[in-house]
Coordinates of C-alpha atoms in Angstrom, one line a residue:
M1 CA -100.8 -105.0 24.4
L2 CA -99.4 -101.5 23.6
A3 CA -99.1 -99.1 26.4
R4 CA -101.5 -96.2 26.3
K5 CA -99.9 -92.9 25.4
S6 CA -100.0 -90.2 28.0
I7 CA -102.5 -87.4 27.6
I8 CA -99.7 -84.8 28.4
P9 CA -97.2 -84.3 25.6
E10 CA -93.7 -85.4 26.2
E11 CA -92.2 -81.9 25.8
F12 CA -94.4 -80.7 28.7
G13 CA -93.5 -83.6 31.0
V14 CA -91.1 -83.5 33.9
P15 CA -88.1 -84.7 32.0
G16 CA -88.8 -82.4 29.0
L17 CA -89.3 -79.4 31.3
A18 CA -86.1 -80.2 33.3
S19 CA -84.0 -80.4 30.1
R20 CA -85.2 -77.0 28.9
M21 CA -84.8 -75.3 32.2
P22 CA -81.9 -72.8 32.2
R23 CA -78.8 -74.0 34.0
K24 CA -78.5 -72.3 37.3
P25 CA -75.1 -70.7 37.8
V26 CA -73.0 -72.0 40.7
F27 CA -71.4 -69.3 42.7
R28 CA -68.8 -69.7 45.3
D29 CA -66.5 -67.4 47.3
R30 CA -63.4 -66.7 45.3
V31 CA -60.3 -67.8 47.1
N32 CA -57.2 -65.6 46.8
K33 CA -54.9 -68.0 45.0
A34 CA -51.3 -67.3 44.3
R35 CA -50.4 -66.7 40.7
F36 CA -48.4 -69.4 38.9
I37 CA -46.8 -67.0 36.4
A38 CA -46.3 -63.3 37.4
K39 CA -47.2 -60.5 35.0
N40 CA -43.6 -60.0 34.0
G41 CA -43.2 -63.7 33.2
S42 CA -41.3 -65.0 36.2
C43 CA -42.4 -68.3 37.7
N44 CA -43.9 -68.1 41.2
L45 CA -42.4 -71.4 42.3
A46 CA -40.0 -72.3 45.1
H47 CA -37.9 -75.5 45.1
K48 CA -37.4 -77.0 48.6
N49 CA -35.7 -80.0 50.1
I50 CA -33.6 -80.9 47.2
R51 CA -31.3 -83.7 48.5
E52 CA -29.1 -84.3 45.5
Q53 CA -27.4 -80.9 45.2
G54 CA -24.5 -82.4 43.4
R55 CA -26.5 -82.5 40.2
F56 CA -26.1 -78.8 39.7
L57 CA -22.3 -79.2 39.8
Q58 CA -22.4 -81.8 36.9
D59 CA -23.5 -78.9 34.6
V60 CA -21.3 -76.2 35.9
F61 CA -21.7 -73.9 32.8
T62 CA -25.5 -73.8 33.1
T63 CA -25.3 -73.2 36.8
L64 CA -22.9 -70.2 36.3
V65 CA -25.2 -68.8 33.7
D66 CA -28.2 -69.1 35.8
L67 CA -26.6 -67.3 38.8
K68 CA -27.2 -63.6 39.5
W69 CA -24.7 -61.2 38.2
R70 CA -23.1 -60.4 41.6
F71 CA -22.3 -64.1 42.2
T72 CA -21.0 -64.5 38.7
L73 CA -18.7 -61.5 39.0
V74 CA -17.4 -62.8 42.4
I75 CA -16.7 -66.3 40.9
F76 CA -15.1 -64.6 37.8
T77 CA -12.8 -62.6 40.0
T78 CA -12.1 -65.4 42.4
T79 CA -11.2 -67.9 39.8
F80 CA -8.6 -65.6 38.1
V81 CA -7.0 -64.5 41.3
S82 CA -6.8 -68.0 42.6
S83 CA -5.1 -69.3 39.5
W84 CA -2.6 -66.5 39.6
L85 CA -1.8 -67.2 43.3
L86 CA -1.6 -70.9 42.6
F87 CA 1.0 -70.5 39.8
A88 CA 2.8 -67.8 41.6
M89 CA 3.4 -70.3 44.3
S90 CA 4.6 -72.8 41.7
W91 CA 7.0 -70.3 40.3
W92 CA 8.3 -69.4 43.7
L93 CA 8.9 -73.1 44.5
V94 CA 10.8 -73.6 41.3
A95 CA 13.0 -70.6 42.0
F96 CA 13.5 -71.8 45.6
A97 CA 14.3 -75.3 44.5
H98 CA 16.8 -73.9 42.0
G99 CA 18.4 -71.6 44.5
D100 CA 17.5 -68.4 42.6
L101 CA 15.9 -66.5 45.6
G102 CA 19.2 -66.0 47.4
Q103 CA 21.5 -65.7 44.5
E104 CA 21.7 -61.8 44.7
R105 CA 22.5 -62.1 48.4
D106 CA 25.0 -64.8 47.8
R107 CA 26.6 -62.7 45.0
E108 CA 27.3 -59.9 47.5
L109 CA 28.6 -62.2 50.3
Y110 CA 30.6 -64.7 48.3
L111 CA 31.8 -62.7 45.4
D112 CA 35.4 -62.7 46.6
L113 CA 35.4 -66.4 47.8
D114 CA 33.7 -67.9 44.7
P115 CA 34.0 -65.6 41.7
G116 CA 32.0 -68.0 39.3
R117 CA 29.1 -68.4 41.7
H118 CA 27.3 -65.4 40.3
N119 CA 27.5 -66.7 36.7
R120 CA 25.0 -69.7 37.5
T121 CA 21.9 -69.5 35.2
Q122 CA 18.5 -68.8 36.8
C123 CA 15.3 -70.7 36.0
V124 CA 13.4 -67.4 35.8
T125 CA 15.2 -64.2 35.7
G126 CA 14.1 -61.4 37.9
V127 CA 12.1 -63.7 40.4
K128 CA 13.6 -62.8 43.8
S129 CA 10.5 -63.1 46.1
F130 CA 6.8 -64.3 46.2
T131 CA 5.7 -60.8 45.0
S132 CA 7.9 -61.0 41.9
A133 CA 6.7 -64.5 41.4
F134 CA 3.1 -63.4 41.6
L135 CA 3.8 -60.6 39.0
F136 CA 5.4 -63.1 36.6
S137 CA 2.4 -65.4 37.0
I138 CA 0.1 -62.6 35.9
E139 CA 2.3 -61.8 32.9
V140 CA 2.4 -65.3 31.8
Q141 CA -1.3 -66.0 32.0
V142 CA -2.6 -62.8 30.5
T143 CA 0.4 -62.6 28.0
I144 CA 1.5 -59.1 29.0
G145 CA 5.3 -59.7 28.9
F146 CA 6.9 -56.5 30.2
G147 CA 10.4 -57.9 29.5
G148 CA 11.9 -57.8 33.0
R149 CA 11.2 -61.4 33.9
M150 CA 11.5 -64.4 31.7
I151 CA 12.3 -68.2 31.8
T152 CA 15.5 -69.8 30.5
E153 CA 16.1 -72.9 28.5
H154 CA 18.2 -74.4 31.3
C155 CA 15.3 -75.4 33.6
P156 CA 12.9 -78.1 32.3
T157 CA 10.6 -77.7 35.4
A158 CA 10.0 -74.1 34.6
I159 CA 9.0 -75.0 31.0
T160 CA 6.6 -77.6 32.2
V161 CA 5.0 -75.1 34.6
L162 CA 4.7 -72.6 31.8
I163 CA 3.0 -75.1 29.5
M164 CA 0.5 -76.0 32.3
Q165 CA -0.3 -72.5 33.2
N166 CA -1.0 -71.6 29.5
I167 CA -3.4 -74.5 29.1
I168 CA -5.2 -73.9 32.3
G169 CA -5.5 -70.3 31.7
L170 CA -7.0 -70.7 28.3
I171 CA -9.6 -73.1 29.7
I172 CA -10.5 -70.6 32.5
N173 CA -10.7 -67.7 29.9
A174 CA -13.0 -69.8 27.7
V175 CA -15.4 -70.9 30.4
M176 CA -15.7 -67.5 32.1
L177 CA -15.8 -65.4 29.0
G178 CA -18.4 -67.7 27.5
C179 CA -20.4 -67.5 30.7
I180 CA -20.3 -63.7 30.6
F181 CA -21.3 -63.7 26.9
M182 CA -24.2 -66.1 27.5
K183 CA -25.5 -64.0 30.3
T184 CA -25.3 -60.7 28.3
A185 CA -27.1 -62.5 25.3
Q186 CA -29.7 -64.3 27.2
S187 CA -33.0 -64.7 25.5
N188 CA -35.0 -63.1 28.3
R189 CA -33.4 -59.8 27.5
R190 CA -35.1 -59.7 24.1
A191 CA -38.3 -60.6 25.8
E192 CA -38.4 -57.3 27.5
T193 CA -39.5 -55.7 24.3
L194 CA -42.3 -58.2 23.7
I195 CA -45.4 -56.8 25.4
F196 CA -48.8 -58.1 26.3
S197 CA -52.0 -56.2 27.0
R198 CA -52.7 -55.5 30.6
H199 CA -56.1 -57.2 30.4
A200 CA -57.8 -59.9 28.5
V201 CA -61.3 -59.4 27.0
I202 CA -64.2 -61.6 26.2
A203 CA -66.6 -60.5 23.4
V204 CA -68.6 -61.8 20.5
R205 CA -66.5 -62.0 17.3
N206 CA -67.8 -63.6 14.1
N207 CA -71.0 -64.7 16.0
C208 CA -68.9 -66.6 18.5
L209 CA -67.9 -65.8 22.2
C210 CA -64.1 -65.3 22.1
F211 CA -61.3 -64.8 24.6
M212 CA -58.8 -62.3 23.2
I213 CA -55.5 -60.7 24.2
R214 CA -53.1 -58.3 22.3
I215 CA -49.4 -58.8 21.8
G216 CA -46.7 -56.6 20.2
D217 CA -43.1 -56.1 19.6
L218 CA -41.4 -52.8 20.2
R219 CA -38.4 -53.5 18.2
K220 CA -38.0 -53.2 14.4
S221 CA -36.1 -56.4 14.2
M222 CA -38.6 -59.2 13.9
I223 CA -39.3 -62.5 15.6
I224 CA -39.0 -65.3 13.2
G225 CA -41.4 -68.1 13.4
A226 CA -43.4 -66.6 16.4
T227 CA -46.0 -68.9 18.0
V228 CA -48.4 -68.3 20.8
R229 CA -49.6 -70.9 23.2
L230 CA -52.4 -70.6 25.8
Q231 CA -52.8 -72.7 28.9
V232 CA -55.5 -72.6 31.7
V233 CA -54.0 -73.4 35.0
R234 CA -56.5 -74.3 37.8
K235 CA -56.9 -76.6 40.8
T236 CA -59.0 -79.7 39.9
T237 CA -60.2 -82.8 41.6
T238 CA -60.5 -86.2 39.7
P239 CA -63.5 -88.5 40.1
E240 CA -61.2 -90.7 42.2
G241 CA -60.6 -87.9 44.7
E242 CA -57.1 -87.0 43.6
V243 CA -56.4 -83.3 44.0
I244 CA -54.3 -81.7 41.2
P245 CA -53.1 -78.3 42.5
I246 CA -51.7 -77.2 39.1
H247 CA -53.7 -78.7 36.3
Q248 CA -52.5 -77.3 32.9
I249 CA -55.1 -77.5 30.1
D250 CA -53.9 -76.5 26.6
V251 CA -56.1 -73.9 24.8
Q252 CA -56.3 -73.7 21.0
T253 CA -56.0 -70.4 19.2
E254 CA -56.9 -69.5 15.6
T255 CA -53.2 -69.5 14.6
A256 CA -52.7 -72.9 16.2
L257 CA -55.6 -74.3 14.2
A258 CA -54.2 -72.9 11.0
S259 CA -50.8 -74.4 11.9
N260 CA -49.0 -71.2 10.8
S261 CA -46.6 -69.0 12.6
L262 CA -47.3 -65.3 13.4
F263 CA -46.1 -62.4 11.3
L264 CA -45.5 -60.1 14.3
L265 CA -44.8 -56.9 12.3
A266 CA -47.6 -55.0 14.1
P267 CA -49.5 -55.6 17.3
L268 CA -51.9 -58.6 16.8
I269 CA -55.0 -59.7 18.7
I270 CA -54.8 -63.4 19.6
C271 CA -58.3 -64.9 19.6
H272 CA -59.5 -68.1 21.2
I273 CA -62.9 -69.3 20.3
I274 CA -64.8 -70.6 23.4
D275 CA -66.3 -73.8 22.0
K276 CA -67.2 -77.1 23.7
N277 CA -63.6 -78.1 23.8
S278 CA -62.6 -74.9 25.7
P279 CA -62.2 -74.9 29.5
L280 CA -64.1 -71.6 29.5
Y281 CA -67.2 -73.1 27.9
D282 CA -69.2 -73.4 31.1
L283 CA -68.3 -70.1 32.6
S284 CA -70.6 -67.1 32.5
A285 CA -69.6 -63.5 33.4
M286 CA -70.6 -64.0 37.1
E287 CA -69.0 -67.4 37.4
L288 CA -65.8 -66.1 35.9
Q289 CA -65.4 -63.5 38.7
C290 CA -65.7 -66.3 41.2
S291 CA -63.4 -68.8 39.6
D292 CA -59.7 -69.4 40.4
L293 CA -58.4 -70.0 36.9
E294 CA -55.3 -68.5 35.4
V295 CA -54.7 -68.2 31.7
I296 CA -51.0 -68.4 30.8
V297 CA -49.7 -66.9 27.5
I298 CA -46.4 -68.1 26.1
L299 CA -44.8 -66.3 23.1
E300 CA -41.9 -68.0 21.5
G301 CA -39.8 -67.3 18.4
V302 CA -36.3 -66.9 17.1
V303 CA -34.5 -63.5 17.3
E304 CA -33.7 -62.2 13.8
T305 CA -30.4 -60.6 14.7
T306 CA -28.9 -63.3 17.0
G307 CA -30.7 -66.5 16.0
I308 CA -31.4 -67.3 19.7
T309 CA -34.8 -68.7 20.6
T310 CA -36.6 -66.3 23.0
Q311 CA -39.7 -66.7 25.1
A312 CA -42.0 -64.2 26.8
R313 CA -44.6 -65.1 29.3
T314 CA -47.5 -63.6 31.2
S315 CA -50.8 -64.6 32.8
Y316 CA -54.3 -63.3 33.4
V317 CA -56.3 -64.1 36.5
S318 CA -60.1 -63.8 36.6
D319 CA -59.8 -60.1 37.9
E320 CA -57.9 -59.2 34.7
I321 CA -60.4 -60.6 32.2
Q322 CA -62.9 -58.0 31.2
W323 CA -66.2 -59.4 29.9
G324 CA -68.0 -57.4 27.3
H325 CA -65.0 -55.4 26.1
R326 CA -63.0 -55.1 22.9
F327 CA -59.6 -53.6 22.0
V328 CA -59.6 -50.3 20.3
P329 CA -57.9 -50.1 16.9
I330 CA -54.3 -48.6 17.1
V331 CA -53.0 -49.1 13.5
T332 CA -53.8 -46.2 11.2
E333 CA -52.5 -45.2 7.7
E334 CA -50.9 -41.8 7.6
E335 CA -49.4 -40.4 4.5
G336 CA -48.9 -43.7 2.9
V337 CA -47.3 -45.2 6.1
Y338 CA -48.9 -47.5 8.7
S339 CA -48.6 -45.9 12.1
V340 CA -49.0 -47.8 15.5
D341 CA -50.1 -45.7 18.5
Y342 CA -48.7 -47.6 21.5
S343 CA -50.4 -45.3 24.0
K344 CA -53.7 -47.1 23.2
F345 CA -52.2 -50.6 23.2
G346 CA -54.2 -51.8 26.2
N347 CA -57.3 -49.6 25.8
T348 CA -60.6 -51.3 25.5
V349 CA -64.1 -50.2 24.8
K350 CA -67.4 -51.7 26.0
V351 CA -69.5 -53.7 23.6
T352 CA -72.8 -55.6 23.9
T353 CA -72.1 -59.1 24.9
P354 CA -74.3 -61.8 26.4
R355 CA -73.6 -62.4 30.1
C356 CA -74.3 -66.1 29.8
S357 CA -71.9 -68.9 29.1
A358 CA -70.9 -70.3 25.7
R359 CA -72.8 -73.4 26.3
E360 CA -76.0 -71.5 26.9
L361 CA -75.4 -69.6 23.7
D362 CA -75.0 -72.8 21.8
E363 CA -78.2 -74.2 23.4
K364 CA -80.2 -71.0 22.8
P365 CA -78.9 -69.0 19.8
S366 CA -81.8 -66.6 20.2
I367 CA -80.0 -65.0 23.2
L368 CA -77.2 -63.7 20.9
I369 CA -79.8 -62.5 18.2
Q370 CA -81.7 -60.6 20.9
T371 CA -78.6 -59.2 22.4
L372 CA -77.4 -58.0 18.9
Q373 CA -80.9 -56.5 18.1
K374 CA -80.8 -54.6 21.4
S375 CA -77.4 -53.4 20.7
E376 CA -78.5 -52.2 17.3
L377 CA -81.6 -50.4 18.7
S378 CA -79.4 -48.7 21.4
H379 CA -77.0 -47.6 18.7
Q380 CA -79.7 -46.2 16.5
N381 CA -81.1 -44.3 19.5
S382 CA -77.8 -42.9 20.4
L383 CA -77.3 -41.8 16.8
R384 CA -80.7 -40.2 16.8
K385 CA -80.0 -38.4 20.1
R386 CA -76.6 -37.2 18.7
N387 CA -78.2 -35.9 15.5
S388 CA -81.0 -34.1 17.5
M389 CA -78.4 -32.5 19.7
R390 CA -76.3 -31.4 16.7
R391 CA -79.6 -29.9 15.1
N392 CA -80.5 -28.1 18.3
N393 CA -76.9 -26.7 18.6
S394 CA -76.9 -25.5 15.0
M395 CA -80.3 -23.9 15.5
R396 CA -79.1 -22.1 18.6
K397 CA -76.1 -20.9 16.7
N398 CA -78.3 -19.7 13.9
A399 CA -80.6 -17.9 16.3
G400 CA -77.8 -16.3 18.0
G401 CA -76.3 -15.2 14.7
S402 CA -79.7 -13.6 13.5
G403 CA -80.0 -11.7 16.8
G404 CA -76.5 -10.4 16.4
L405 CA -77.3 -9.2 12.9
R406 CA -80.3 -7.3 14.2
R407 CA -78.3 -5.6 16.8
N408 CA -75.6 -4.8 14.2
N409 CA -78.4 -3.4 11.8
S410 CA -79.8 -1.1 14.5
G411 CA -76.4 0.4 14.8
L412 CA -76.3 1.1 11.0
L413 CA -79.6 3.3 11.0
T414 CA -79.5 6.6 9.1
P415 CA -78.6 9.5 11.4
K416 CA -81.0 12.4 11.9
V417 CA -80.4 15.4 9.6
Q418 CA -81.6 18.9 10.5
F419 CA -82.8 21.4 7.9
F420 CA -83.4 25.1 8.9
T421 CA -85.8 27.4 7.0
P422 CA -85.6 31.1 7.2
T423 CA -88.5 33.1 8.8
E424 CA -89.8 36.4 7.8
G425 CA -87.4 38.4 9.6
G426 CA -84.5 36.1 8.4
Q427 CA -83.2 35.7 11.9
N428 CA -85.2 32.9 13.6
L429 CA -84.6 29.4 12.1
N430 CA -87.0 26.5 12.5
A431 CA -85.4 23.1 12.6
V432 CA -87.0 20.5 10.2
T433 CA -85.9 16.9 10.3

């Protein structure tokens, strides 16, 4: 026996009405969360309680490059002075062992007793004290060679010390000068001229709700193979109850979908379509203000002049995302040349945008149509008001011009002319005008 169909249609039943009811936005107090990436690209992360500190010494070169300039310069100076002092001590010991330090004194004292004593060959000529040994060490390592001090071929120990100092000095020069060069040519210096817009915007583009930012390069030398990656960082909790404080979610952009690199010749607007795969899909304008998400933007590429890979970073928190705004155009053509006005790089203008989430727009496309229709009507009304104001201003100008003409014409009236007629006596004249 078939079940009798209900008198009430299914679309008006409780399940049907519940499915068609608009989703109520969930609001919560926004917690002031620390940024993961600062606006200048630095990471807001502190490493604590690292027990294996010796791992940093296994990669000495990278450790030296990562140090601050003041520490690098101190290590640079200390290394060279220490090597000079160490080999100065070696040269002094060689001269002391060979008896060269007191040879001048002995020459004066025992010249009469032993005339051939002063003819003995020295290991290093001119080294008479530790100061002279230190000066000779500097001359050997930096290859100055003033000519006053030099080694002789009669002392194999001095030749061995000379070879060791040359090899060790070359190694120290290579490491320290390479460290200084890498610090001056670091990729983050090139990133100083890669700029991002101060705010991100969300607006309708090609009938889709989009998240947009603007990037630019201030130098004429290009970034080869530039790519942009977006990530949303937020605190999430898994169904098992595990709390992930920094959950990184990749966000696709139009360039990533096309699998092509950017041609960053002029400022570009990077667009992310908020679809069902986007972490912003369920956020409305009000929910975005209460959320604690952070959108990280990473721009990577190869510097054209040096060939070094560079990376620029920034981030946008919910307070820095403007809903219902669009970037103003900054590229114009002037006398056959494209000109970029960087004074308007971060300027935005308000546009009509639905305040609901992208999910609600997909479920009810009529919201977007009604919003666009209202925007068109308001635009037409503003045009009408503007045209009427222009007409009124032109009519006032015309009225003011005609009144001025009247005043000017009144000043151009014919002056009165008096004619006199003689009387009978010929003496009294009557004025006739």
